[in-house]
Backbone atoms as SQL, in Angstrom:
CREATE TABLE atoms (id INTEGER PRIMARY KEY, chain TEXT, resi INTEGER, resn TEXT, atom TEXT, x REAL, y REAL, z REAL);
INSERT INTO atoms VALUES
  (1, 'A', 1, 'UNK', 'N', 111.993, 95.789, 254.162),
  (2, 'A', 1, 'UNK', 'CA', 112.102, 96.858, 253.188),
  (3, 'A', 1, 'UNK', 'C', 111.878, 98.187, 253.905),
  (4, 'A', 2, 'UNK', 'N', 112.723, 99.186, 253.630),
  (5, 'A', 2, 'UNK', 'CA', 112.562, 100.487, 254.300),
  (6, 'A', 2, 'UNK', 'C', 111.294, 101.195, 253.851),
  (7, 'A', 3, 'UNK', 'N', 110.814, 102.091, 254.689),
  (8, 'A', 3, 'UNK', 'CA', 109.633, 102.917, 254.361),
  (9, 'A', 3, 'UNK', 'C', 109.945, 103.767, 253.126),
  (10, 'A', 4, 'UNK', 'N', 109.046, 103.796, 252.122),
  (11, 'A', 4, 'UNK', 'CA', 109.302, 104.623, 250.936),
  (12, 'A', 4, 'UNK', 'C', 109.430, 106.103, 251.306),
  (13, 'A', 5, 'UNK', 'N', 110.418, 106.755, 250.706),
  (14, 'A', 5, 'UNK', 'CA', 110.616, 108.181, 250.961),
  (15, 'A', 5, 'UNK', 'C', 110.213, 109.028, 249.758),
  (16, 'A', 6, 'UNK', 'N', 110.029, 108.397, 248.595),
  (17, 'A', 6, 'UNK', 'CA', 109.637, 109.114, 247.391),
  (18, 'A', 6, 'UNK', 'C', 108.238, 108.684, 246.992),
  (19, 'A', 7, 'UNK', 'N', 107.457, 109.646, 246.506),
  (20, 'A', 7, 'UNK', 'CA', 106.081, 109.399, 246.073),
  (21, 'A', 7, 'UNK', 'C', 105.883, 109.908, 244.656),
  (22, 'A', 8, 'UNK', 'N', 104.949, 109.296, 243.953),
  (23, 'A', 8, 'UNK', 'CA', 104.405, 109.914, 242.752),
  (24, 'A', 8, 'UNK', 'C', 103.013, 110.395, 243.141),
  (25, 'A', 9, 'UNK', 'N', 102.656, 111.581, 242.693),
  (26, 'A', 9, 'UNK', 'CA', 101.378, 112.193, 243.054),
  (27, 'A', 9, 'UNK', 'C', 100.668, 112.579, 241.761),
  (28, 'A', 10, 'UNK', 'N', 99.454, 112.103, 241.609),
  (29, 'A', 10, 'UNK', 'CA', 98.680, 112.316, 240.389),
  (30, 'A', 10, 'UNK', 'C', 97.582, 113.344, 240.611),
  (31, 'A', 11, 'UNK', 'N', 97.429, 114.238, 239.632),
  (32, 'A', 11, 'UNK', 'CA', 96.266, 115.108, 239.579),
  (33, 'A', 11, 'UNK', 'C', 95.828, 115.197, 238.128),
  (34, 'A', 12, 'UNK', 'N', 94.647, 115.756, 237.903),
  (35, 'A', 12, 'UNK', 'CA', 94.137, 115.982, 236.555),
  (36, 'A', 12, 'UNK', 'C', 93.589, 117.395, 236.469),
  (37, 'A', 13, 'UNK', 'N', 93.532, 117.911, 235.249),
  (38, 'A', 13, 'UNK', 'CA', 92.932, 119.212, 235.009),
  (39, 'A', 13, 'UNK', 'C', 92.343, 119.230, 233.607),
  (40, 'A', 14, 'UNK', 'N', 91.568, 120.259, 233.297),
  (41, 'A', 14, 'UNK', 'CA', 90.776, 120.218, 232.069),
  (42, 'A', 14, 'UNK', 'C', 91.419, 120.819, 230.830),
  (43, 'A', 15, 'UNK', 'N', 92.631, 121.374, 230.928),
  (44, 'A', 15, 'UNK', 'CA', 93.317, 121.837, 229.721),
  (45, 'A', 15, 'UNK', 'C', 94.806, 121.533, 229.819),
  (46, 'A', 16, 'UNK', 'N', 95.424, 121.425, 228.660),
  (47, 'A', 16, 'UNK', 'CA', 96.862, 121.186, 228.631),
  (48, 'A', 16, 'UNK', 'C', 97.624, 122.372, 229.218),
  (49, 'A', 17, 'UNK', 'N', 97.119, 123.571, 228.992),
  (50, 'A', 17, 'UNK', 'CA', 97.769, 124.770, 229.522),
  (51, 'A', 17, 'UNK', 'C', 97.743, 124.784, 231.049),
  (52, 'A', 18, 'UNK', 'N', 96.609, 124.407, 231.635),
  (53, 'A', 18, 'UNK', 'CA', 96.525, 124.352, 233.103),
  (54, 'A', 18, 'UNK', 'C', 97.454, 123.269, 233.644),
  (55, 'A', 19, 'UNK', 'N', 97.542, 122.138, 232.936),
  (56, 'A', 19, 'UNK', 'CA', 98.446, 121.062, 233.356),
  (57, 'A', 19, 'UNK', 'C', 99.886, 121.563, 233.373),
  (58, 'A', 20, 'UNK', 'N', 100.264, 122.297, 232.322),
  (59, 'A', 20, 'UNK', 'CA', 101.628, 122.839, 232.256),
  (60, 'A', 20, 'UNK', 'C', 101.871, 123.842, 233.375),
  (61, 'A', 21, 'UNK', 'N', 100.873, 124.654, 233.683),
  (62, 'A', 21, 'UNK', 'CA', 101.011, 125.619, 234.773),
  (63, 'A', 21, 'UNK', 'C', 101.176, 124.946, 236.121),
  (64, 'A', 22, 'UNK', 'N', 100.402, 123.889, 236.363),
  (65, 'A', 22, 'UNK', 'CA', 100.542, 123.148, 237.625),
  (66, 'A', 22, 'UNK', 'C', 101.919, 122.495, 237.704),
  (67, 'A', 23, 'UNK', 'N', 102.359, 121.895, 236.598),
  (68, 'A', 23, 'UNK', 'CA', 103.664, 121.222, 236.579),
  (69, 'A', 23, 'UNK', 'C', 104.789, 122.211, 236.861),
  (70, 'A', 24, 'UNK', 'N', 104.833, 123.303, 236.120),
  (71, 'A', 24, 'UNK', 'CA', 105.899, 124.293, 236.295),
  (72, 'A', 24, 'UNK', 'C', 105.840, 124.948, 237.673),
  (73, 'A', 25, 'UNK', 'N', 104.646, 125.252, 238.124),
  (74, 'A', 25, 'UNK', 'CA', 104.496, 125.910, 239.418),
  (75, 'A', 25, 'UNK', 'C', 104.981, 125.055, 240.575),
  (76, 'A', 26, 'UNK', 'N', 104.647, 123.768, 240.546),
  (77, 'A', 26, 'UNK', 'CA', 105.060, 122.874, 241.628),
  (78, 'A', 26, 'UNK', 'C', 106.573, 122.676, 241.647),
  (79, 'A', 27, 'UNK', 'N', 107.173, 122.560, 240.457),
  (80, 'A', 27, 'UNK', 'CA', 108.634, 122.417, 240.390),
  (81, 'A', 27, 'UNK', 'C', 109.295, 123.721, 240.846),
  (82, 'A', 28, 'UNK', 'N', 108.761, 124.855, 240.405),
  (83, 'A', 28, 'UNK', 'CA', 109.308, 126.148, 240.822),
  (84, 'A', 28, 'UNK', 'C', 109.236, 126.320, 242.346),
  (85, 'A', 29, 'UNK', 'N', 108.131, 125.862, 242.946),
  (86, 'A', 29, 'UNK', 'CA', 107.949, 125.970, 244.396),
  (87, 'A', 29, 'UNK', 'C', 108.745, 124.919, 245.175),
  (88, 'A', 30, 'UNK', 'N', 109.416, 124.020, 244.463),
  (89, 'A', 30, 'UNK', 'CA', 110.226, 122.947, 245.058),
  (90, 'A', 30, 'UNK', 'C', 109.402, 121.972, 245.879),
  (91, 'A', 31, 'UNK', 'N', 108.106, 121.865, 245.585),
  (92, 'A', 31, 'UNK', 'CA', 107.284, 120.842, 246.230),
  (93, 'A', 31, 'UNK', 'C', 107.253, 119.575, 245.387),
  (94, 'A', 32, 'UNK', 'N', 107.811, 119.654, 244.175),
  (95, 'A', 32, 'UNK', 'CA', 108.002, 118.493, 243.307),
  (96, 'A', 32, 'UNK', 'C', 109.330, 118.659, 242.588),
  (97, 'A', 33, 'UNK', 'N', 110.030, 117.555, 242.400),
  (98, 'A', 33, 'UNK', 'CA', 111.294, 117.599, 241.672),
  (99, 'A', 33, 'UNK', 'C', 111.053, 117.576, 240.172),
  (100, 'A', 34, 'UNK', 'N', 109.952, 116.981, 239.774),
  (101, 'A', 34, 'UNK', 'CA', 109.653, 116.759, 238.369),
  (102, 'A', 34, 'UNK', 'C', 108.148, 116.597, 238.243),
  (103, 'A', 35, 'UNK', 'N', 107.624, 116.943, 237.087),
  (104, 'A', 35, 'UNK', 'CA', 106.212, 116.696, 236.802),
  (105, 'A', 35, 'UNK', 'C', 106.088, 116.304, 235.346),
  (106, 'A', 36, 'UNK', 'N', 105.297, 115.293, 235.077),
  (107, 'A', 36, 'UNK', 'CA', 105.078, 114.837, 233.711),
  (108, 'A', 36, 'UNK', 'C', 103.606, 115.014, 233.365),
  (109, 'A', 37, 'UNK', 'N', 103.372, 115.549, 232.171),
  (110, 'A', 37, 'UNK', 'CA', 102.013, 115.734, 231.678),
  (111, 'A', 37, 'UNK', 'C', 101.737, 114.628, 230.682),
  (112, 'A', 38, 'UNK', 'N', 100.612, 113.909, 230.899),
  (113, 'A', 38, 'UNK', 'CA', 100.239, 112.815, 229.999),
  (114, 'A', 38, 'UNK', 'C', 100.191, 113.286, 228.558),
  (115, 'A', 39, 'UNK', 'N', 100.627, 112.443, 227.626),
  (116, 'A', 39, 'UNK', 'CA', 100.737, 112.806, 226.230),
  (117, 'A', 39, 'UNK', 'C', 99.433, 113.109, 225.530),
  (118, 'A', 40, 'UNK', 'N', 98.345, 112.637, 226.027),
  (119, 'A', 40, 'UNK', 'CA', 97.043, 112.883, 225.397),
  (120, 'A', 40, 'UNK', 'C', 95.999, 112.995, 226.496),
  (121, 'A', 41, 'UNK', 'N', 94.917, 113.682, 226.225),
  (122, 'A', 41, 'UNK', 'CA', 93.890, 113.745, 227.271),
  (123, 'A', 41, 'UNK', 'C', 93.290, 112.370, 227.541),
  (124, 'A', 42, 'UNK', 'N', 92.856, 112.189, 228.765),
  (125, 'A', 42, 'UNK', 'CA', 92.129, 110.982, 229.147),
  (126, 'A', 42, 'UNK', 'C', 90.655, 111.353, 229.264),
  (127, 'A', 43, 'UNK', 'N', 89.803, 110.368, 229.154),
  (128, 'A', 43, 'UNK', 'CA', 88.379, 110.594, 229.364),
  (129, 'A', 43, 'UNK', 'C', 88.046, 110.128, 230.767),
  (130, 'A', 44, 'UNK', 'N', 87.560, 111.046, 231.585),
  (131, 'A', 44, 'UNK', 'CA', 87.174, 110.724, 232.960),
  (132, 'A', 44, 'UNK', 'C', 85.660, 110.654, 233.039),
  (133, 'A', 45, 'UNK', 'N', 85.179, 109.623, 233.702),
  (134, 'A', 45, 'UNK', 'CA', 83.746, 109.462, 233.953),
  (135, 'A', 45, 'UNK', 'C', 83.588, 109.383, 235.461),
  (136, 'A', 46, 'UNK', 'N', 82.736, 110.244, 236.017),
  (137, 'A', 46, 'UNK', 'CA', 82.628, 110.325, 237.468),
  (138, 'A', 46, 'UNK', 'C', 81.264, 110.877, 237.864),
  (139, 'A', 47, 'UNK', 'N', 80.914, 110.627, 239.120),
  (140, 'A', 47, 'UNK', 'CA', 79.669, 111.154, 239.673),
  (141, 'A', 47, 'UNK', 'C', 79.963, 112.501, 240.317),
  (142, 'A', 48, 'UNK', 'N', 79.133, 113.507, 239.987),
  (143, 'A', 48, 'UNK', 'CA', 79.291, 114.844, 240.565),
  (144, 'A', 48, 'UNK', 'C', 77.932, 115.515, 240.605),
  (145, 'A', 49, 'UNK', 'N', 77.580, 116.081, 241.754),
  (146, 'A', 49, 'UNK', 'CA', 76.302, 116.777, 241.923),
  (147, 'A', 49, 'UNK', 'C', 75.117, 115.924, 241.452),
  (148, 'A', 50, 'UNK', 'N', 75.079, 114.681, 241.904),
  (149, 'A', 50, 'UNK', 'CA', 73.980, 113.745, 241.611),
  (150, 'A', 50, 'UNK', 'C', 73.841, 113.395, 240.137),
  (151, 'A', 51, 'UNK', 'N', 74.883, 113.564, 239.362),
  (152, 'A', 51, 'UNK', 'CA', 74.843, 113.190, 237.955),
  (153, 'A', 51, 'UNK', 'C', 76.119, 112.496, 237.547),
  (154, 'A', 52, 'UNK', 'N', 76.093, 111.875, 236.389),
  (155, 'A', 52, 'UNK', 'CA', 77.278, 111.236, 235.829),
  (156, 'A', 52, 'UNK', 'C', 77.868, 112.204, 234.814),
  (157, 'A', 53, 'UNK', 'N', 79.132, 112.556, 235.011),
  (158, 'A', 53, 'UNK', 'CA', 79.831, 113.500, 234.144),
  (159, 'A', 53, 'UNK', 'C', 80.882, 112.766, 233.319),
  (160, 'A', 54, 'UNK', 'N', 81.168, 113.294, 232.156),
  (161, 'A', 54, 'UNK', 'CA', 82.258, 112.816, 231.307),
  (162, 'A', 54, 'UNK', 'C', 83.066, 114.035, 230.902),
  (163, 'A', 55, 'UNK', 'N', 84.388, 113.949, 231.060),
  (164, 'A', 55, 'UNK', 'CA', 85.241, 115.104, 230.754),
  (165, 'A', 55, 'UNK', 'C', 86.577, 114.644, 230.192),
  (166, 'A', 56, 'UNK', 'N', 87.144, 115.463, 229.316),
  (167, 'A', 56, 'UNK', 'CA', 88.515, 115.251, 228.854),
  (168, 'A', 56, 'UNK', 'C', 89.437, 115.943, 229.854),
  (169, 'A', 57, 'UNK', 'N', 90.463, 115.226, 230.293),
  (170, 'A', 57, 'UNK', 'CA', 91.384, 115.784, 231.275),
  (171, 'A', 57, 'UNK', 'C', 92.819, 115.408, 230.929),
  (172, 'A', 58, 'UNK', 'N', 93.734, 116.224, 231.413),
  (173, 'A', 58, 'UNK', 'CA', 95.159, 115.956, 231.283),
  (174, 'A', 58, 'UNK', 'C', 95.673, 115.530, 232.646),
  (175, 'A', 59, 'UNK', 'N', 96.462, 114.475, 232.659),
  (176, 'A', 59, 'UNK', 'CA', 97.041, 113.979, 233.904),
  (177, 'A', 59, 'UNK', 'C', 98.413, 114.605, 234.120),
  (178, 'A', 60, 'UNK', 'N', 98.681, 114.958, 235.368),
  (179, 'A', 60, 'UNK', 'CA', 99.996, 115.466, 235.750),
  (180, 'A', 60, 'UNK', 'C', 100.513, 114.560, 236.863),
  (181, 'A', 61, 'UNK', 'N', 101.692, 113.997, 236.661),
  (182, 'A', 61, 'UNK', 'CA', 102.303, 113.102, 237.630),
  (183, 'A', 61, 'UNK', 'C', 103.540, 113.784, 238.208),
  (184, 'A', 62, 'UNK', 'N', 103.478, 114.070, 239.501),
  (185, 'A', 62, 'UNK', 'CA', 104.566, 114.757, 240.209),
  (186, 'A', 62, 'UNK', 'C', 105.436, 113.737, 240.922),
  (187, 'A', 63, 'UNK', 'N', 106.734, 114.032, 241.033),
  (188, 'A', 63, 'UNK', 'CA', 107.656, 113.240, 241.855),
  (189, 'A', 63, 'UNK', 'C', 108.064, 114.104, 243.029),
  (190, 'A', 64, 'UNK', 'N', 107.830, 113.596, 244.238),
  (191, 'A', 64, 'UNK', 'CA', 108.161, 114.341, 245.444),
  (192, 'A', 64, 'UNK', 'C', 108.577, 113.371, 246.535),
  (193, 'A', 65, 'UNK', 'N', 108.849, 113.894, 247.709),
  (194, 'A', 65, 'UNK', 'CA', 109.198, 113.037, 248.841),
  (195, 'A', 65, 'UNK', 'C', 108.013, 112.951, 249.801),
  (196, 'A', 66, 'UNK', 'N', 108.030, 111.918, 250.607),
  (197, 'A', 66, 'UNK', 'CA', 106.986, 111.781, 251.624),
  (198, 'A', 66, 'UNK', 'C', 107.010, 112.992, 252.556),
  (199, 'A', 67, 'UNK', 'N', 108.197, 113.494, 252.841),
  (200, 'A', 67, 'UNK', 'CA', 108.330, 114.653, 253.728),
  (201, 'A', 67, 'UNK', 'C', 107.724, 115.915, 253.116),
  (202, 'A', 68, 'UNK', 'N', 107.675, 116.019, 251.795),
  (203, 'A', 68, 'UNK', 'CA', 107.159, 117.216, 251.128),
  (204, 'A', 68, 'UNK', 'C', 105.733, 117.032, 250.606),
  (205, 'A', 69, 'UNK', 'N', 105.146, 115.843, 250.846),
  (206, 'A', 69, 'UNK', 'CA', 103.795, 115.599, 250.335),
  (207, 'A', 69, 'UNK', 'C', 102.788, 116.642, 250.833),
  (208, 'A', 70, 'UNK', 'N', 102.775, 116.928, 252.107),
  (209, 'A', 70, 'UNK', 'CA', 101.792, 117.879, 252.652),
  (210, 'A', 70, 'UNK', 'C', 101.930, 119.243, 251.990),
  (211, 'A', 71, 'UNK', 'N', 103.174, 119.672, 251.734),
  (212, 'A', 71, 'UNK', 'CA', 103.393, 120.957, 251.075),
  (213, 'A', 71, 'UNK', 'C', 102.892, 120.918, 249.633),
  (214, 'A', 72, 'UNK', 'N', 103.132, 119.799, 248.930),
  (215, 'A', 72, 'UNK', 'CA', 102.633, 119.665, 247.559),
  (216, 'A', 72, 'UNK', 'C', 101.112, 119.654, 247.540),
  (217, 'A', 73, 'UNK', 'N', 100.500, 118.899, 248.438),
  (218, 'A', 73, 'UNK', 'CA', 99.035, 118.856, 248.486),
  (219, 'A', 73, 'UNK', 'C', 98.456, 120.253, 248.757),
  (220, 'A', 74, 'UNK', 'N', 99.015, 120.957, 249.718),
  (221, 'A', 74, 'UNK', 'CA', 98.534, 122.309, 250.027),
  (222, 'A', 74, 'UNK', 'C', 98.714, 123.228, 248.825),
  (223, 'A', 75, 'UNK', 'N', 99.852, 123.115, 248.147),
  (224, 'A', 75, 'UNK', 'CA', 100.116, 123.936, 246.969),
  (225, 'A', 75, 'UNK', 'C', 99.092, 123.632, 245.876),
  (226, 'A', 76, 'UNK', 'N', 98.828, 122.340, 245.626),
  (227, 'A', 76, 'UNK', 'CA', 97.851, 121.957, 244.600),
  (228, 'A', 76, 'UNK', 'C', 96.446, 122.449, 244.955),
  (229, 'A', 77, 'UNK', 'N', 96.050, 122.315, 246.200),
  (230, 'A', 77, 'UNK', 'CA', 94.712, 122.776, 246.598),
  (231, 'A', 77, 'UNK', 'C', 94.564, 124.276, 246.392),
  (232, 'A', 78, 'UNK', 'N', 95.648, 125.017, 246.588),
  (233, 'A', 78, 'UNK', 'CA', 95.608, 126.462, 246.383),
  (234, 'A', 78, 'UNK', 'C', 95.651, 126.832, 244.900),
  (235, 'A', 79, 'UNK', 'N', 96.469, 126.128, 244.116),
  (236, 'A', 79, 'UNK', 'CA', 96.691, 126.484, 242.711),
  (237, 'A', 79, 'UNK', 'C', 95.633, 125.925, 241.766),
  (238, 'A', 80, 'UNK', 'N', 94.998, 124.842, 242.157),
  (239, 'A', 80, 'UNK', 'CA', 94.065, 124.147, 241.269),
  (240, 'A', 80, 'UNK', 'C', 92.726, 124.871, 241.233),
  (241, 'A', 81, 'UNK', 'N', 92.067, 124.862, 240.068),
  (242, 'A', 81, 'UNK', 'CA', 90.772, 125.535, 239.971),
  (243, 'A', 81, 'UNK', 'C', 89.583, 124.585, 240.148),
  (244, 'A', 82, 'UNK', 'N', 89.828, 123.288, 240.353),
  (245, 'A', 82, 'UNK', 'CA', 88.732, 122.357, 240.633),
  (246, 'A', 82, 'UNK', 'C', 88.295, 122.513, 242.090),
  (247, 'A', 83, 'UNK', 'N', 87.013, 122.342, 242.328),
  (248, 'A', 83, 'UNK', 'CA', 86.494, 122.386, 243.697),
  (249, 'A', 83, 'UNK', 'C', 87.074, 121.253, 244.538),
  (250, 'A', 84, 'UNK', 'N', 87.153, 120.058, 243.954),
  (251, 'A', 84, 'UNK', 'CA', 87.720, 118.894, 244.620),
  (252, 'A', 84, 'UNK', 'C', 88.693, 118.210, 243.658),
  (253, 'A', 85, 'UNK', 'N', 89.928, 118.697, 243.571),
  (254, 'A', 85, 'UNK', 'CA', 90.863, 118.091, 242.620),
  (255, 'A', 85, 'UNK', 'C', 91.289, 116.692, 243.050),
  (256, 'A', 86, 'UNK', 'N', 91.540, 115.883, 242.052),
  (257, 'A', 86, 'UNK', 'CA', 92.129, 114.565, 242.312),
  (258, 'A', 86, 'UNK', 'C', 93.564, 114.772, 242.761),
  (259, 'A', 87, 'UNK', 'N', 93.905, 114.250, 243.924),
  (260, 'A', 87, 'UNK', 'CA', 95.284, 114.257, 244.415),
  (261, 'A', 87, 'UNK', 'C', 95.506, 112.892, 245.046),
  (262, 'A', 88, 'UNK', 'N', 96.272, 112.054, 244.357),
  (263, 'A', 88, 'UNK', 'CA', 96.487, 110.675, 244.800),
  (264, 'A', 88, 'UNK', 'C', 97.982, 110.410, 244.855),
  (265, 'A', 89, 'UNK', 'N', 98.464, 109.952, 245.987),
  (266, 'A', 89, 'UNK', 'CA', 99.889, 109.661, 246.153),
  (267, 'A', 89, 'UNK', 'C', 100.121, 108.156, 246.174),
  (268, 'A', 90, 'UNK', 'N', 101.176, 107.755, 245.484),
  (269, 'A', 90, 'UNK', 'CA', 101.578, 106.348, 245.444),
  (270, 'A', 90, 'UNK', 'C', 103.039, 106.258, 245.858),
  (271, 'A', 91, 'UNK', 'N', 103.360, 105.386, 246.811),
  (272, 'A', 91, 'UNK', 'CA', 104.763, 105.276, 247.222),
  (273, 'A', 91, 'UNK', 'C', 105.609, 104.605, 246.138),
  (274, 'A', 92, 'UNK', 'N', 106.838, 105.083, 246.002),
  (275, 'A', 92, 'UNK', 'CA', 107.815, 104.446, 245.127),
  (276, 'A', 92, 'UNK', 'C', 108.584, 103.467, 246.003),
  (277, 'A', 93, 'UNK', 'N', 108.385, 102.187, 245.781),
  (278, 'A', 93, 'UNK', 'CA', 109.008, 101.195, 246.659),
  (279, 'A', 93, 'UNK', 'C', 110.406, 100.807, 246.202),
  (280, 'A', 94, 'UNK', 'N', 110.684, 100.950, 244.924),
  (281, 'A', 94, 'UNK', 'CA', 112.015, 100.684, 244.391),
  (282, 'A', 94, 'UNK', 'C', 112.291, 101.667, 243.274),
  (283, 'A', 95, 'UNK', 'N', 113.560, 101.969, 243.066),
  (284, 'A', 95, 'UNK', 'CA', 113.946, 102.853, 241.978),
  (285, 'A', 95, 'UNK', 'C', 115.441, 103.063, 241.977),
  (286, 'A', 96, 'UNK', 'N', 115.906, 103.708, 240.939),
  (287, 'A', 96, 'UNK', 'CA', 117.325, 104.026, 240.823),
  (288, 'A', 96, 'UNK', 'C', 117.742, 104.896, 242.003),
  (289, 'A', 97, 'UNK', 'N', 118.771, 104.472, 242.708),
  (290, 'A', 97, 'UNK', 'CA', 119.231, 105.227, 243.879),
  (291, 'A', 97, 'UNK', 'C', 119.592, 106.658, 243.497),
  (292, 'A', 98, 'UNK', 'N', 120.243, 106.834, 242.359),
  (293, 'A', 98, 'UNK', 'CA', 120.648, 108.173, 241.943),
  (294, 'A', 98, 'UNK', 'C', 119.423, 109.049, 241.674),
  (295, 'A', 99, 'UNK', 'N', 118.396, 108.486, 241.032),
  (296, 'A', 99, 'UNK', 'CA', 117.183, 109.265, 240.751),
  (297, 'A', 99, 'UNK', 'C', 116.454, 109.624, 242.035),
  (298, 'A', 100, 'UNK', 'N', 116.305, 108.669, 242.924),
  (299, 'A', 100, 'UNK', 'CA', 115.604, 108.920, 244.189),
  (300, 'A', 100, 'UNK', 'C', 116.347, 109.968, 245.023),
  (301, 'A', 101, 'UNK', 'N', 117.672, 109.930, 245.014),
  (302, 'A', 101, 'UNK', 'CA', 118.457, 110.952, 245.718),
  (303, 'A', 101, 'UNK', 'C', 118.254, 112.316, 245.074),
  (304, 'A', 102, 'UNK', 'N', 118.154, 112.360, 243.733),
  (305, 'A', 102, 'UNK', 'CA', 117.898, 113.617, 243.026),
  (306, 'A', 102, 'UNK', 'C', 116.555, 114.203, 243.439),
  (307, 'A', 103, 'UNK', 'N', 115.526, 113.367, 243.551),
  (308, 'A', 103, 'UNK', 'CA', 114.209, 113.853, 244.003),
  (309, 'A', 103, 'UNK', 'C', 114.328, 114.457, 245.386),
  (310, 'A', 104, 'UNK', 'N', 115.049, 113.786, 246.259),
  (311, 'A', 104, 'UNK', 'CA', 115.264, 114.297, 247.622),
  (312, 'A', 104, 'UNK', 'C', 115.953, 115.671, 247.594),
  (313, 'A', 105, 'UNK', 'N', 117.007, 115.800, 246.788),
  (314, 'A', 105, 'UNK', 'CA', 117.747, 117.072, 246.711),
  (315, 'A', 105, 'UNK', 'C', 116.877, 118.192, 246.152),
  (316, 'A', 106, 'UNK', 'N', 116.128, 117.904, 245.106),
  (317, 'A', 106, 'UNK', 'CA', 115.357, 118.943, 244.421),
  (318, 'A', 106, 'UNK', 'C', 114.143, 119.428, 245.213),
  (319, 'A', 107, 'UNK', 'N', 113.711, 118.663, 246.191),
  (320, 'A', 107, 'UNK', 'CA', 112.556, 119.064, 246.983),
  (321, 'A', 107, 'UNK', 'C', 112.935, 119.476, 248.394),
  (322, 'A', 108, 'UNK', 'N', 114.233, 119.515, 248.674),
  (323, 'A', 108, 'UNK', 'CA', 114.680, 119.903, 250.018),
  (324, 'A', 108, 'UNK', 'C', 114.285, 121.346, 250.284),
  (325, 'A', 109, 'UNK', 'N', 113.866, 121.598, 251.514),
  (326, 'A', 109, 'UNK', 'CA', 113.469, 122.958, 251.912),
  (327, 'A', 109, 'UNK', 'C', 114.671, 123.829, 252.143);
């Protein structure tokens, strides 16, 4: 099987408006071909500053290429207001050839 060239990249933020801003900004910057905002907030439970925190967050799922991942990560680190934002990439191992080619075209430098 060939090395995956397309990735999905997940981040979260604390308001729907911020999620929309991250989604639009990344697509505008061409570091993502598409971004989807989860339909409802999720409840995140995590350890932070020696305590257990609970927060409502919106998930944003970006579609990008492996070649553009570093640019997307750098863009998110700059645009995000969290001190340590969640940025997790998952390879797309199979998918519609036409869709995967579209992701490649939309994120080309």
